[in-house]
XYZ file of C-alpha atoms in Angstrom:
635
model
C 105.328 66.344 85.129
C 104.564 62.909 86.531
C 103.880 64.337 90.043
C 101.464 66.951 88.716
C 99.618 64.329 86.658
C 99.446 62.146 89.726
C 98.056 64.988 91.967
C 95.455 65.789 89.288
C 94.415 62.183 89.085
C 94.110 61.895 92.832
C 92.014 65.081 92.970
C 89.774 63.912 90.113
C 89.176 60.526 91.872
C 88.436 62.243 95.165
C 85.976 64.661 93.532
C 84.184 61.940 91.541
C 83.705 60.041 94.805
C 82.523 62.828 97.074
C 81.806 65.988 94.943
C 78.639 67.765 94.060
C 76.717 67.631 90.871
C 75.623 70.410 88.494
C 72.142 70.832 90.057
C 73.193 70.804 93.695
C 76.640 72.413 93.462
C 76.122 75.102 90.864
C 72.469 75.624 89.809
C 70.829 75.576 93.293
C 73.217 78.178 94.976
C 73.126 80.414 91.961
C 69.452 80.557 91.391
C 68.742 81.032 95.106
C 71.037 84.036 95.124
C 69.572 85.458 92.061
C 65.946 85.158 93.323
C 66.792 87.278 96.413
C 65.293 89.878 98.581
C 65.250 92.502 95.929
C 62.704 90.512 94.017
C 60.354 90.515 97.073
C 61.145 94.079 98.377
C 61.779 96.211 95.399
C 60.364 94.561 92.229
C 56.889 96.121 92.595
C 58.527 99.565 93.169
C 60.581 99.040 89.918
C 57.301 98.335 87.971
C 55.500 101.240 89.569
C 58.234 103.699 88.816
C 58.916 103.081 85.153
C 56.052 100.872 83.912
C 55.941 97.455 82.289
C 57.917 98.072 79.001
C 60.766 99.882 80.807
C 60.909 97.239 83.578
C 61.311 94.429 80.941
C 64.061 96.576 79.268
C 65.774 96.908 82.745
C 65.588 93.215 83.323
C 66.952 92.396 79.828
C 69.922 94.848 80.123
C 70.877 93.768 83.514
C 70.630 90.040 82.665
C 72.635 90.614 79.441
C 75.619 91.876 81.417
C 75.668 88.953 83.881
C 75.009 86.569 80.900
C 78.021 87.847 79.119
C 80.031 87.324 82.322
C 78.637 83.758 82.593
C 79.839 83.091 79.193
C 83.413 84.366 80.141
C 83.280 82.136 83.248
C 82.254 79.149 81.121
C 85.174 79.761 78.756
C 87.739 80.006 81.484
C 86.192 76.976 83.397
C 86.314 74.704 80.389
C 89.990 75.570 79.594
C 91.545 74.375 82.765
C 90.788 72.344 85.892
C 89.048 74.782 88.355
C 89.954 73.935 91.959
C 89.024 75.571 95.290
C 88.769 79.288 95.263
C 86.256 79.932 92.410
C 86.647 83.289 90.819
C 90.071 83.927 92.577
C 91.359 80.646 91.187
C 90.297 81.496 87.699
C 91.629 85.100 87.737
C 94.996 84.254 89.302
C 95.638 81.452 86.820
C 94.830 83.737 83.947
C 95.894 87.241 84.818
C 98.595 86.416 87.306
C 98.727 85.969 91.057
C 98.923 89.748 91.772
C 95.656 90.448 89.963
C 94.131 87.404 91.498
C 94.970 88.427 94.949
C 94.020 92.080 94.325
C 90.519 90.820 93.448
C 90.434 87.861 95.646
C 91.093 89.533 99.050
C 88.240 92.123 98.571
C 86.032 89.279 97.153
C 86.544 87.270 100.318
C 85.548 90.266 102.639
C 82.564 90.934 100.249
C 81.441 87.278 100.604
C 82.082 87.290 104.377
C 80.321 90.568 105.193
C 77.382 89.451 102.900
C 76.621 86.783 105.436
C 76.130 89.602 107.997
C 74.108 91.633 105.451
C 71.772 88.588 104.792
C 71.441 87.512 108.420
C 70.626 91.155 109.528
C 68.048 91.189 106.616
C 66.549 87.944 107.836
C 66.325 89.365 111.382
C 64.654 92.467 110.044
C 62.010 90.336 108.161
C 61.397 88.287 111.330
C 60.633 91.494 113.116
C 57.863 92.191 110.678
C 56.115 89.052 111.954
C 57.311 89.296 115.584
C 57.661 93.054 116.283
C 59.380 92.571 119.629
C 62.167 90.432 118.405
C 65.764 92.145 118.843
C 67.355 92.362 115.476
C 70.998 91.847 116.584
C 70.135 88.798 118.771
C 68.241 87.125 115.986
C 71.048 87.953 113.485
C 73.705 86.494 115.838
C 71.824 83.332 116.377
C 70.971 82.899 112.695
C 74.725 83.507 111.847
C 75.879 80.758 114.205
C 73.245 78.264 113.021
C 74.072 78.922 109.296
C 77.773 78.505 110.013
C 77.257 75.305 111.951
C 75.196 74.001 108.857
C 78.299 74.836 106.678
C 80.729 73.237 109.113
C 78.644 70.105 109.227
C 79.063 69.540 105.503
C 78.767 71.474 102.241
C 76.611 68.641 101.006
C 74.269 68.932 103.973
C 74.087 72.802 103.455
C 73.207 72.285 99.705
C 70.498 69.845 100.756
C 69.112 72.436 103.216
C 69.020 74.842 100.200
C 66.634 72.434 98.611
C 64.172 73.100 101.300
C 64.699 76.837 100.883
C 64.200 76.621 97.108
C 60.876 74.859 97.746
C 59.847 77.837 99.972
C 60.810 80.313 97.278
C 59.059 78.166 94.645
C 55.868 78.139 96.872
C 55.936 81.907 97.215
C 56.197 82.365 93.425
C 53.325 80.074 92.768
C 51.285 81.825 95.378
C 52.127 85.073 93.559
C 51.381 83.841 89.988
C 48.112 82.254 91.100
C 47.109 85.109 93.230
C 44.321 87.547 92.991
C 43.832 91.213 92.093
C 44.787 93.870 94.678
C 41.732 95.465 96.304
C 42.365 99.293 96.264
C 43.153 100.744 99.656
C 42.533 104.382 100.413
C 45.981 104.587 102.052
C 47.637 103.864 98.717
C 46.484 107.181 97.312
C 47.706 108.998 100.464
C 51.145 107.303 100.314
C 51.340 107.891 96.525
C 51.728 111.647 97.039
C 54.596 111.228 99.310
C 56.735 108.834 97.205
C 59.556 110.383 95.221
C 59.643 109.462 91.458
C 63.133 108.683 89.994
C 64.503 108.118 86.576
C 65.220 104.957 84.464
C 68.900 104.531 85.381
C 68.218 105.176 89.108
C 65.644 102.295 89.046
C 68.133 100.230 87.067
C 70.756 100.826 89.749
C 68.298 99.526 92.484
C 67.342 96.435 90.368
C 70.762 95.333 89.092
C 72.077 93.579 92.240
C 69.099 91.217 91.824
C 70.812 89.413 88.994
C 74.323 89.262 90.412
C 74.168 85.724 91.939
C 75.964 83.870 89.171
C 79.219 83.468 91.224
C 77.635 81.401 94.029
C 77.930 78.189 92.146
C 81.526 78.995 90.933
C 82.704 79.522 94.523
C 81.919 75.941 95.109
C 84.424 74.777 92.416
C 86.476 72.792 94.828
C 83.416 70.682 95.852
C 82.215 69.699 92.394
C 82.585 66.344 90.893
C 83.292 67.806 87.440
C 83.811 71.616 87.493
C 84.590 71.779 83.743
C 81.165 70.404 83.007
C 79.061 71.757 85.942
C 80.139 75.372 86.024
C 79.020 76.307 82.526
C 75.821 74.278 82.543
C 74.761 75.295 86.056
C 75.683 78.944 85.740
C 74.117 79.573 82.414
C 70.889 77.553 83.455
C 70.530 79.592 86.639
C 70.859 82.799 84.667
C 68.378 81.653 82.093
C 65.787 80.540 84.656
C 66.245 83.720 86.672
C 65.598 85.825 83.458
C 62.420 84.008 82.665
C 61.065 84.443 86.251
C 62.060 88.140 86.255
C 60.331 88.692 82.923
C 57.189 86.988 84.087
C 56.761 88.817 87.512
C 56.195 92.365 86.049
C 53.211 90.943 83.999
C 51.758 89.480 87.129
C 52.217 92.655 89.072
C 50.771 94.811 86.240
C 47.612 92.567 85.746
C 46.995 92.143 89.395
C 47.092 95.888 90.207
C 45.220 97.543 87.239
C 43.649 100.246 89.466
C 46.021 100.386 92.187
C 49.346 101.215 90.649
C 50.057 103.420 93.613
C 50.507 100.242 95.728
C 53.462 99.202 93.529
C 55.414 102.312 94.523
C 55.540 101.259 98.204
C 59.060 99.752 98.787
C 57.780 97.111 101.175
C 56.131 93.676 101.233
C 52.500 94.860 100.937
C 52.044 94.507 97.122
C 53.121 90.820 96.830
C 51.440 89.977 99.995
C 48.189 91.411 98.858
C 48.427 89.569 95.567
C 49.607 86.034 96.763
C 47.313 83.244 97.857
C 48.002 81.451 101.102
C 48.207 77.798 102.091
C 45.852 75.713 104.132
C 47.835 76.594 107.316
C 47.343 80.312 106.693
C 51.122 80.594 106.176
C 52.309 83.910 104.593
C 54.149 82.455 101.561
C 55.808 85.738 100.658
C 57.331 86.048 104.075
C 58.556 82.434 103.727
C 60.027 83.413 100.356
C 61.829 86.429 101.942
C 63.222 84.120 104.660
C 64.265 81.651 102.139
C 66.029 84.244 100.015
C 67.979 85.673 102.963
C 68.924 82.352 104.440
C 69.876 80.792 101.111
C 72.174 83.778 100.248
C 73.774 83.595 103.747
C 74.469 79.893 103.264
C 75.851 80.432 99.873
C 78.201 83.179 101.206
C 79.314 81.170 104.272
C 80.188 78.336 101.946
C 82.034 80.507 99.369
C 84.065 82.890 101.590
C 86.189 80.287 103.397
C 86.992 78.503 100.227
C 88.342 81.766 98.671
C 90.291 82.317 101.889
C 91.706 78.828 101.678
C 92.906 79.254 98.190
C 94.481 82.670 99.088
C 96.383 81.083 101.924
C 97.568 78.178 99.863
C 98.949 80.491 97.140
C 100.857 82.481 99.901
C 98.803 85.603 99.187
C 98.034 86.035 102.868
C 100.719 87.020 105.422
C 102.688 84.038 106.921
C 100.805 84.369 110.149
C 97.565 83.437 108.369
C 98.858 80.447 106.255
C 97.143 78.034 108.621
C 93.866 79.142 106.917
C 94.804 77.031 103.962
C 94.372 73.751 105.799
C 91.483 71.553 104.808
C 89.630 68.745 106.625
C 88.146 65.482 105.602
C 87.858 63.758 102.238
C 86.283 66.960 100.637
C 89.064 69.261 102.092
C 86.519 71.407 103.839
C 87.977 74.810 105.110
C 86.784 74.406 108.641
C 89.480 76.756 110.116
C 88.639 79.328 107.442
C 84.930 78.989 108.242
C 85.489 79.571 112.051
C 87.766 82.529 111.154
C 85.057 84.001 108.826
C 82.436 83.338 111.594
C 84.467 85.556 113.933
C 84.509 88.477 111.339
C 80.766 88.055 110.740
C 79.790 88.051 114.378
C 81.773 91.146 114.953
C 80.107 92.965 112.059
C 76.626 91.731 113.054
C 77.165 93.008 116.636
C 77.259 96.495 115.102
C 73.701 95.916 113.731
C 74.085 97.737 110.349
C 76.020 97.504 107.150
C 74.714 100.537 105.419
C 77.962 102.286 105.225
C 79.958 99.533 103.470
C 77.212 97.636 101.597
C 77.673 99.742 98.455
C 81.406 99.025 98.370
C 80.673 95.233 98.759
C 78.501 95.316 95.626
C 81.406 97.016 93.812
C 83.809 94.293 94.853
C 81.455 91.693 93.228
C 81.139 93.749 90.064
C 84.896 94.220 89.939
C 85.293 90.439 90.080
C 82.750 90.108 87.114
C 84.663 92.755 85.251
C 88.105 91.073 85.717
C 86.704 87.727 84.718
C 85.464 89.174 81.506
C 88.825 90.915 80.885
C 90.607 87.617 81.474
C 88.454 85.716 78.974
C 88.599 88.541 76.469
C 92.477 88.843 76.660
C 92.907 85.011 76.309
C 90.628 84.929 73.266
C 92.092 88.075 71.589
C 95.666 86.913 72.098
C 94.873 83.366 70.881
C 97.181 81.995 73.410
C 98.237 78.399 72.467
C 97.443 77.212 75.884
C 93.918 78.595 75.924
C 91.738 75.949 74.387
C 88.340 76.071 76.117
C 85.724 73.586 75.013
C 83.050 76.317 75.473
C 84.326 78.996 72.960
C 83.223 82.627 73.332
C 84.321 85.323 70.982
C 86.642 87.825 72.878
C 84.519 90.780 71.809
C 81.598 89.516 73.809
C 83.785 89.246 76.883
C 85.084 92.722 76.599
C 81.550 93.973 76.053
C 80.605 92.339 79.385
C 83.560 94.078 81.019
C 82.508 97.501 79.674
C 78.918 96.777 80.901
C 80.212 95.997 84.391
C 82.190 99.233 84.582
C 79.139 101.226 83.402
C 76.924 99.662 85.797
C 79.287 100.234 88.721
C 79.377 103.944 88.078
C 75.547 104.072 87.533
C 74.944 102.432 90.886
C 77.526 104.383 93.048
C 80.387 106.386 91.577
C 81.933 107.092 94.952
C 81.773 103.374 96.020
C 83.170 102.414 92.537
C 86.225 104.664 92.920
C 86.756 103.497 96.501
C 86.652 99.842 95.464
C 89.029 100.403 92.570
C 91.508 102.241 94.786
C 91.457 99.373 97.320
C 92.025 96.734 94.490
C 94.884 98.949 93.147
C 96.496 99.185 96.509
C 96.364 95.405 97.179
C 97.820 94.853 93.661
C 100.812 96.945 94.279
C 101.350 95.504 97.689
C 101.404 92.018 96.258
C 103.733 93.062 93.320
C 106.259 94.413 95.845
C 106.188 91.154 97.708
C 107.228 89.396 94.443
C 105.221 86.199 95.146
C 106.476 83.379 92.956
C 103.877 81.276 91.189
C 104.181 77.838 89.609
C 101.882 78.652 86.640
C 102.061 80.931 83.628
C 99.477 83.616 82.994
C 98.249 85.845 80.089
C 100.508 88.806 80.884
C 103.416 87.288 78.939
C 101.038 86.691 76.034
C 100.102 90.427 76.265
C 103.722 91.512 76.053
C 104.464 89.123 73.253
C 101.616 90.496 71.162
C 102.761 94.053 71.810
C 106.352 93.197 70.970
C 105.391 91.475 67.778
C 103.109 94.400 66.733
C 105.840 96.924 67.594
C 108.629 95.092 65.762
C 106.551 94.780 62.600
C 105.863 98.506 62.679
C 109.358 99.830 63.346
C 111.186 101.133 60.318
C 114.648 99.830 59.599
C 115.901 103.376 59.212
C 114.766 105.376 62.141
C 114.345 109.070 61.464
C 116.564 111.342 63.683
C 113.656 112.779 65.458
C 112.682 109.378 66.947
C 116.215 108.029 67.488
C 116.752 106.244 70.778
C 120.073 104.894 72.063
C 120.266 101.086 72.081
C 123.608 100.339 73.651
C 125.636 97.114 73.404
C 127.947 97.253 76.386
C 131.047 94.971 76.004
C 131.654 94.943 79.677
C 133.629 91.823 80.204
C 133.001 90.965 83.860
C 130.556 93.551 85.023
C 131.741 93.723 88.674
C 135.278 94.754 87.397
C 134.033 97.354 84.852
C 130.860 98.558 86.491
C 131.532 102.126 85.304
C 130.641 101.036 81.760
C 127.197 99.968 82.962
C 126.843 103.260 84.896
C 127.797 105.222 81.795
C 125.285 103.255 79.746
C 122.475 104.104 82.192
C 123.445 107.673 82.262
C 123.564 107.881 78.521
C 120.113 106.203 77.904
C 118.377 107.923 80.807
C 115.656 105.186 80.788
C 114.685 106.200 77.218
C 116.694 103.520 75.334
C 117.785 99.946 75.605
C 120.885 98.499 77.245
C 122.419 95.082 76.620
C 125.277 94.050 78.900
C 127.345 91.478 77.056
C 130.333 89.339 78.118
C 132.557 87.172 75.826
C 134.037 84.133 77.400
C 136.795 81.851 76.052
C 135.569 79.098 73.686
C 134.826 75.911 75.502
C 134.658 77.448 78.891
C 130.946 77.126 79.170
C 128.295 74.768 77.752
C 125.122 76.218 76.288
C 123.187 75.267 79.463
C 125.967 77.020 81.516
C 125.756 80.086 79.360
C 122.014 80.388 79.830
C 122.405 79.916 83.558
C 125.146 82.545 83.606
C 122.887 85.030 81.634
C 120.084 84.550 84.285
C 122.655 85.156 87.043
C 123.854 88.377 85.325
C 120.271 89.519 84.748
C 119.486 89.024 88.466
C 122.609 90.921 89.381
C 121.562 93.864 87.269
C 118.074 93.820 88.654
C 119.416 93.944 92.279
C 121.543 96.940 91.249
C 118.460 98.669 89.755
C 119.759 98.488 86.093
C 117.054 97.899 83.520
C 119.061 95.921 80.966
C 119.271 92.750 78.961
C 122.164 90.231 79.524
C 124.010 88.305 76.879
C 126.793 85.891 77.232
C 128.630 84.156 74.414
C 131.866 82.158 73.978
C 134.420 83.036 71.272
C 138.141 82.408 70.419
C 138.916 85.977 71.364
C 137.105 89.272 72.194
C 137.403 90.504 68.594
C 135.711 87.465 67.161
C 132.969 87.635 69.875
C 132.317 91.286 69.215
C 131.992 90.570 65.519
C 129.520 87.787 66.336
C 127.479 90.023 68.437
C 127.316 92.731 65.911
C 126.306 90.332 63.120
C 123.693 88.270 64.956
C 122.374 89.990 68.130
C 118.968 91.709 67.778
C 115.665 90.965 66.056
C 114.554 92.657 62.842
C 115.086 96.464 62.975
C 115.616 96.275 66.666
C 119.489 96.011 66.889
C 122.060 97.848 68.917
C 122.911 101.130 67.322
C 125.755 102.086 69.659
C 128.633 100.086 71.095
C 130.098 101.041 74.426
C 133.788 99.993 74.986
C 136.161 100.329 77.887
C 139.725 101.414 77.206
C 142.045 98.436 76.499
C 144.264 97.473 79.385
C 146.757 95.462 77.262
C 149.124 97.884 75.543
C 150.980 95.271 73.433
C 151.074 96.029 69.725
C 148.942 92.999 68.845
C 146.261 94.017 71.383
C 146.219 97.590 70.260
C 145.812 96.424 66.664
C 142.871 94.086 67.517
C 141.246 96.947 69.656
C 141.411 99.343 66.694
C 140.133 96.643 64.380
C 137.191 96.261 66.620
C 136.426 99.994 66.462
C 136.807 99.830 62.730
C 134.326 96.986 62.520
C 131.725 98.867 64.525
C 132.162 101.788 62.122
C 131.787 99.588 59.012
C 128.608 98.129 60.599
C 127.204 101.729 60.941
C 127.174 101.577 64.699
C 128.062 104.452 66.912
C 130.956 103.913 69.219
C 131.521 105.212 72.725
C 134.998 104.513 74.341
C 135.107 105.172 78.155
C 138.498 105.455 79.927
C 138.131 105.460 83.579
C 140.974 106.549 85.996
C 139.905 104.328 88.899
C 140.473 100.549 88.597
C 137.771 98.140 89.794
C 140.312 96.763 92.346
C 140.612 100.097 93.960
C 136.922 100.871 94.188
C 134.616 97.863 93.677
C 130.987 98.786 92.645
C 129.484 97.582 96.002
C 131.362 100.188 97.853
C 130.610 103.102 95.606
C 127.749 105.543 95.338
C 126.967 105.085 91.597
C 125.847 108.669 90.842
C 129.070 110.144 92.272
C 131.346 107.467 90.820
C 134.336 108.983 88.791
C 132.877 112.440 88.927
C 136.135 114.140 89.906
C 138.209 111.954 87.580
C 136.535 112.881 84.329
C 138.865 115.060 82.189
C 137.565 115.215 78.645
C 134.952 114.073 76.175
C 136.047 113.663 72.552
C 133.331 113.580 69.826
C 133.809 112.547 66.312
C 130.645 113.356 64.505
C 130.011 112.038 61.043
C 127.306 114.732 60.343
C 126.041 112.588 57.484
C 122.637 111.915 56.071
C 120.960 115.079 57.590
C 121.389 113.797 61.086
C 123.061 117.059 62.269
């Protein structure tokens, strides 16, 4: 406990000295990603397709979903210290390391390949101004320069984004203070060739414009005070983005009263024709597009390596890639991870196009939003004692956000949605099979606890025969010597009942701590043998007293063993036979079914490790005797 507190104090001191604030670390990258290329290239098309009222509705619905997600992020961020890894860190500490890894690995690739997507987009916009410029070469050079900026320092990269934000602000001012569009005869000609689409198709095109809220969260490890900065910066960016997106449709509608056909052209012409220009005849809209693509590329190249670093440190990545968890300098910059990411991005940029995988990348981002909403919703619904956020959000709002994310995913691209969910599922099962151990608890135990509590309170004390299930208490002694009893119990329950393997040790032979340790050892032994069973070890003066103690005390509420499985007694002395019969009588008086299993092969002759369990004792079984009470209509 002291060590953990010391580490936390050291981290806090380091962040206070070198970390980023709310405006620079969260608000700036988030708002620059929100105000992206879709605003410049497609917003006029959105207004032209559905009109002003429907556009405002689309903006409101889309922003509502991301706003609910921002609320969930704020709740999780104010509950615990959020370190490097952003969304991955939040999810893994809430829903478990398997869920965190299943979302974190695709999220890393989505962030990394987004760098390629944005630099290629920047190169294409450069070509609009300089038609002879080669797209791939410009994209490669831009990728290297953006990465060099990130390697120099996250603080320098953030300061560079201030310049980019100024360019975007200038383009918006040029748009808001622009002039009416002069009708062009070509507008009418192009209007007839443009396909009209429905409301939800237009919504699917616009929605990615509001999905930039994670850019600030990904910088969690660089923040002075993540608990304070993440909620304020994320919510402020979402609110400012919403106001801008609600204002632009009014401008576009007012400035094109007689030339609505121009809005339907999915290119730069509408905003360029509205906007005013500076004294140096600089095209402010082109500057805005460049700013949007470059800021998004910077945000992605800053975020992706930090996710990768967190994945490596949690042993999610294969052992050959653990070196990616190393950090450099006082701010623990992931320089090796940045260079690794650069290699991936350059390879993809060389291909020149991301059209095939771009839809799946969007689904990975939306999957992350959905899982964050689920995490916050479950924590709030279960009322976990350890979940005490200073920013409280009702669990129903988080679950509503999760449903909204799923709905939007299918609206945008059903095939890509299914592909993304399959990939996430495969990674989850891969991580689960690896059985990675974590040093933190997660919400899953709380889910099971809630289910168990609800189930126990709804189970009747007197189960009707139709729903009866065997709940066996196996008095096995030393399991390795009487393994056939455990095999019998498994065959009898057929994975439809419960098994408890119990051993009774002499009084004074074990302390309570030793008993608990022995139970864990027995449970691990059963797991290795593929037996789904509970383990219970007690001490008593003799086996009869121990059996009575188990029958009287073991269980919870109505969930108590209804069947006792015994082996045949090996001591044939009169006193032993009497106590053995007394045990059977006691089980009968306690209204427990009794199974007595006599096996012809001793454990010394055939230890369980050398036997094939399904074949064990098959040729030695002679007879099964059944004494059936036939009472209480159970026949």
